[in-house]
Short mmCIF file of C-alpha atoms in Angstrom, two decimals:
data_model
loop_
_atom_site.label_atom_id
_atom_site.label_comp_id
_atom_site.label_asym_id
_atom_site.label_seq_id
_atom_site.Cartn_x
_atom_site.Cartn_y
_atom_site.Cartn_z
CA UNK A 1 -9.24 4.23 -11.08
CA UNK A 2 -7.76 7.36 -9.57
CA UNK A 3 -4.21 7.80 -8.83
CA UNK A 4 -4.64 8.27 -5.18
CA UNK A 5 -6.54 5.08 -4.97
CA UNK A 6 -3.56 3.16 -5.78
CA UNK A 7 -1.55 5.37 -3.74
CA UNK A 8 -3.97 4.30 -0.82
CA UNK A 9 -3.49 0.69 -1.72
CA UNK A 10 0.32 1.61 -1.69
CA UNK A 11 -0.58 3.17 1.79
CA UNK A 12 -2.05 0.21 3.35
CA UNK A 13 0.42 -2.30 1.87
CA UNK A 14 3.49 -0.28 3.54
CA UNK A 15 1.53 -0.46 7.07
CA UNK A 16 1.11 -4.22 6.64
CA UNK A 17 4.74 -4.74 6.72
CA UNK A 18 4.81 -6.90 9.70
CA UNK A 19 6.98 -9.63 10.49
CA UNK A 20 5.86 -13.59 10.45
CA UNK A 21 6.23 -14.30 14.08
CA UNK A 22 3.94 -15.16 16.94
CA UNK A 23 3.12 -11.35 17.23
CA UNK A 24 4.48 -8.70 15.48
CA UNK A 25 8.02 -7.62 16.16
CA UNK A 26 7.83 -4.35 17.85
CA UNK A 27 10.74 -3.15 16.40
CA UNK A 28 9.36 -3.64 12.93
CA UNK A 29 6.34 -2.15 13.69
CA UNK A 30 8.49 0.98 14.86
CA UNK A 31 9.48 1.36 11.30
CA UNK A 32 5.80 2.42 10.41
CA UNK A 33 4.84 4.61 13.61
CA UNK A 34 4.61 8.19 13.41
CA UNK A 35 4.74 10.63 10.69
CA UNK A 36 5.80 10.18 7.03
CA UNK A 37 5.86 11.79 3.71
CA UNK A 38 7.00 11.52 0.05
CA UNK A 39 6.18 11.31 -3.78
CA UNK A 40 5.98 9.00 -6.66
CA UNK A 41 3.95 8.05 -9.68
CA UNK A 42 0.80 6.60 -10.11
CA UNK A 43 -0.53 5.32 -13.28
CA UNK A 44 -4.51 5.60 -13.59
CA UNK A 45 -6.43 3.71 -16.08
CA UNK A 46 -7.46 6.80 -18.22
CA UNK A 47 -4.05 8.17 -18.62
CA UNK A 48 -1.42 7.20 -21.21
CA UNK A 49 1.29 8.36 -18.78
CA UNK A 50 2.11 8.26 -14.88
CA UNK A 51 1.12 11.19 -12.69
CA UNK A 52 3.65 12.57 -10.05
CA UNK A 53 1.75 12.41 -6.29
CA UNK A 54 2.63 13.12 -3.05
CA UNK A 55 1.50 11.45 0.42
CA UNK A 56 1.68 11.84 3.79
CA UNK A 57 0.45 9.32 6.44
CA UNK A 58 0.36 8.68 10.08
CA UNK A 59 0.78 5.19 11.46
CA UNK A 60 0.08 3.66 14.86
CA UNK A 61 0.18 0.28 16.47
CA UNK A 62 -3.08 -0.38 18.48
CA UNK A 63 -2.02 -3.86 19.55
CA UNK A 64 0.72 -6.38 18.62
CA UNK A 65 -0.75 -7.68 15.64
CA UNK A 66 -2.30 -4.60 13.98
CA UNK A 67 -1.25 -1.40 12.19
CA UNK A 68 -3.60 1.49 11.16
CA UNK A 69 -2.46 4.31 8.97
CA UNK A 70 -4.10 7.50 7.94
CA UNK A 71 -3.36 10.18 5.72
CA UNK A 72 -3.84 12.07 2.24
CA UNK A 73 -2.42 12.19 -1.22
CA UNK A 74 -2.10 14.94 -3.63
CA UNK A 75 -2.04 14.70 -7.38
CA UNK A 76 -1.58 18.21 -8.70
CA UNK A 77 -2.66 20.99 -6.53
CA UNK A 78 -6.48 20.67 -6.53
CA UNK A 79 -6.81 16.75 -6.28
CA UNK A 80 -6.51 15.39 -2.75
CA UNK A 81 -7.86 11.90 -1.41
CA UNK A 82 -8.04 10.70 2.01
CA UNK A 83 -6.27 7.23 2.49
CA UNK A 84 -6.07 4.57 5.00
CA UNK A 85 -5.38 1.13 6.18
CA UNK A 86 -6.17 -1.40 8.77
CA UNK A 87 -3.71 -4.68 8.57
CA UNK A 88 -3.84 -7.58 11.03
CA UNK A 89 -1.07 -10.05 11.05
CA UNK A 90 -2.53 -13.88 12.06
CA UNK A 91 0.22 -15.67 14.04
CA UNK A 92 -1.82 -18.83 13.56
CA UNK A 93 -1.44 -18.75 9.45
CA UNK A 94 1.69 -16.36 9.69
CA UNK A 95 -0.04 -13.88 6.79
CA UNK A 96 -1.14 -10.76 6.68
CA UNK A 97 -4.46 -9.29 5.58
CA UNK A 98 -6.59 -6.36 6.04
CA UNK A 99 -8.27 -3.40 4.00
CA UNK A 100 -7.53 -0.15 2.50
CA UNK A 101 -9.59 3.08 1.75
CA UNK A 102 -8.50 5.51 -0.58
CA UNK A 103 -9.48 4.16 -4.21
CA UNK A 104 -12.35 5.91 -6.28
CA UNK A 105 -13.82 2.11 -6.72
CA UNK A 106 -14.12 1.97 -2.65
CA UNK A 107 -12.58 -0.10 -0.19
CA UNK A 108 -10.23 -2.76 -1.18
CA UNK A 109 -8.99 -5.83 0.41
CA UNK A 110 -5.25 -7.15 0.85
CA UNK A 111 -4.81 -10.82 1.28
CA UNK A 112 -2.32 -13.38 1.60
CA UNK A 113 0.45 -11.01 2.48
CA UNK A 114 3.94 -12.77 3.00
CA UNK A 115 7.12 -11.05 4.81
CA UNK A 116 10.66 -12.14 3.43
CA UNK A 117 13.49 -10.21 5.01
CA UNK A 118 12.34 -6.55 4.40
CA UNK A 119 9.99 -7.02 1.67
CA UNK A 120 6.17 -7.69 2.08
CA UNK A 121 4.06 -8.84 -0.77
CA UNK A 122 0.34 -8.74 -0.56
CA UNK A 123 -2.36 -9.66 -3.03
CA UNK A 124 -4.23 -6.56 -3.70
CA UNK A 125 -8.26 -7.15 -4.69
CA UNK A 126 -10.04 -4.13 -5.85
CA UNK A 127 -14.00 -3.96 -5.57
CA UNK A 128 -14.14 -3.40 -9.34
CA UNK A 129 -12.23 -4.15 -12.36
CA UNK A 130 -9.06 -1.99 -12.73
CA UNK A 131 -6.82 -2.37 -15.83
CA UNK A 132 -9.21 -5.05 -16.55
CA UNK A 133 -9.62 -7.21 -13.45
CA UNK A 134 -9.82 -6.97 -9.68
CA UNK A 135 -6.28 -8.34 -8.85
CA UNK A 136 -2.89 -6.79 -8.44
CA UNK A 137 0.30 -7.27 -6.53
CA UNK A 138 1.49 -4.71 -3.65
CA UNK A 139 5.06 -4.96 -2.55
CA UNK A 140 6.63 -2.87 0.46
CA UNK A 141 10.45 -2.58 1.02
CA UNK A 142 11.48 -1.18 4.32
CA UNK A 143 15.03 -1.84 5.59
CA UNK A 144 14.25 0.16 8.77
CA UNK A 145 16.19 3.41 8.01
CA UNK A 146 13.16 5.51 8.08
CA UNK A 147 12.29 5.16 4.38
CA UNK A 148 10.51 2.83 2.50
CA UNK A 149 9.14 2.10 -0.87
CA UNK A 150 5.56 0.72 -2.05
CA UNK A 151 5.02 -0.57 -5.48
CA UNK A 152 1.64 -1.87 -7.11
CA UNK A 153 2.31 -4.23 -10.27
CA UNK A 154 -0.53 -5.25 -12.39
CA UNK A 155 -1.77 -6.96 -15.62
CA UNK A 156 -1.88 -3.89 -18.36
CA UNK A 157 -2.81 -4.87 -21.87
CA UNK A 158 -1.62 -8.72 -21.20
CA UNK A 159 1.79 -7.48 -19.45
CA UNK A 160 3.08 -6.81 -16.15
CA UNK A 161 3.50 -3.13 -15.61
CA UNK A 162 4.26 -1.05 -12.37
CA UNK A 163 1.21 1.10 -11.99
CA UNK A 164 2.32 2.78 -8.96
CA UNK A 165 5.82 3.57 -7.30
CA UNK A 166 5.95 5.69 -3.95
CA UNK A 167 8.67 6.35 -1.57
CA UNK A 168 8.20 7.72 1.43
CA UNK A 169 10.51 8.94 4.48
CA UNK A 170 9.70 9.59 7.92
CA UNK A 171 8.82 13.32 8.49
#
């Protein structure tokens, strides 16, 4: 999987960080509205060590229970990938779900999202195997200070490993 695909997954996860309430809390949504930029590392399947990446994104809330993000990530100067997310909160189940684009493997699904405090945890399901299976865990931490961290954890060679870790700040 391309390093930008995992960044795309992270981008979606961060946009899906909505509160578990009857409708998304406008103050929490505001944490993800606007322009963001940042950097971090991504571990691709074919690489032996993580690669540095930089990303920029814009977020908007078209309704009380929905958040959309779009942007791009770069690895080195020549590799650029468009990324995006469409995340919904379901008041009946109090769970978050959606999709993200940006992976070289195609659109992926975010499922069973759970918000606890300032941390959203989502099940990430790739369309084809990555690191030996289709499943990973995405975690987004946002304390509301204009900065958040996106992390993807996957099983690699039988052990849990952080495959993406990116921090973004309001631009």
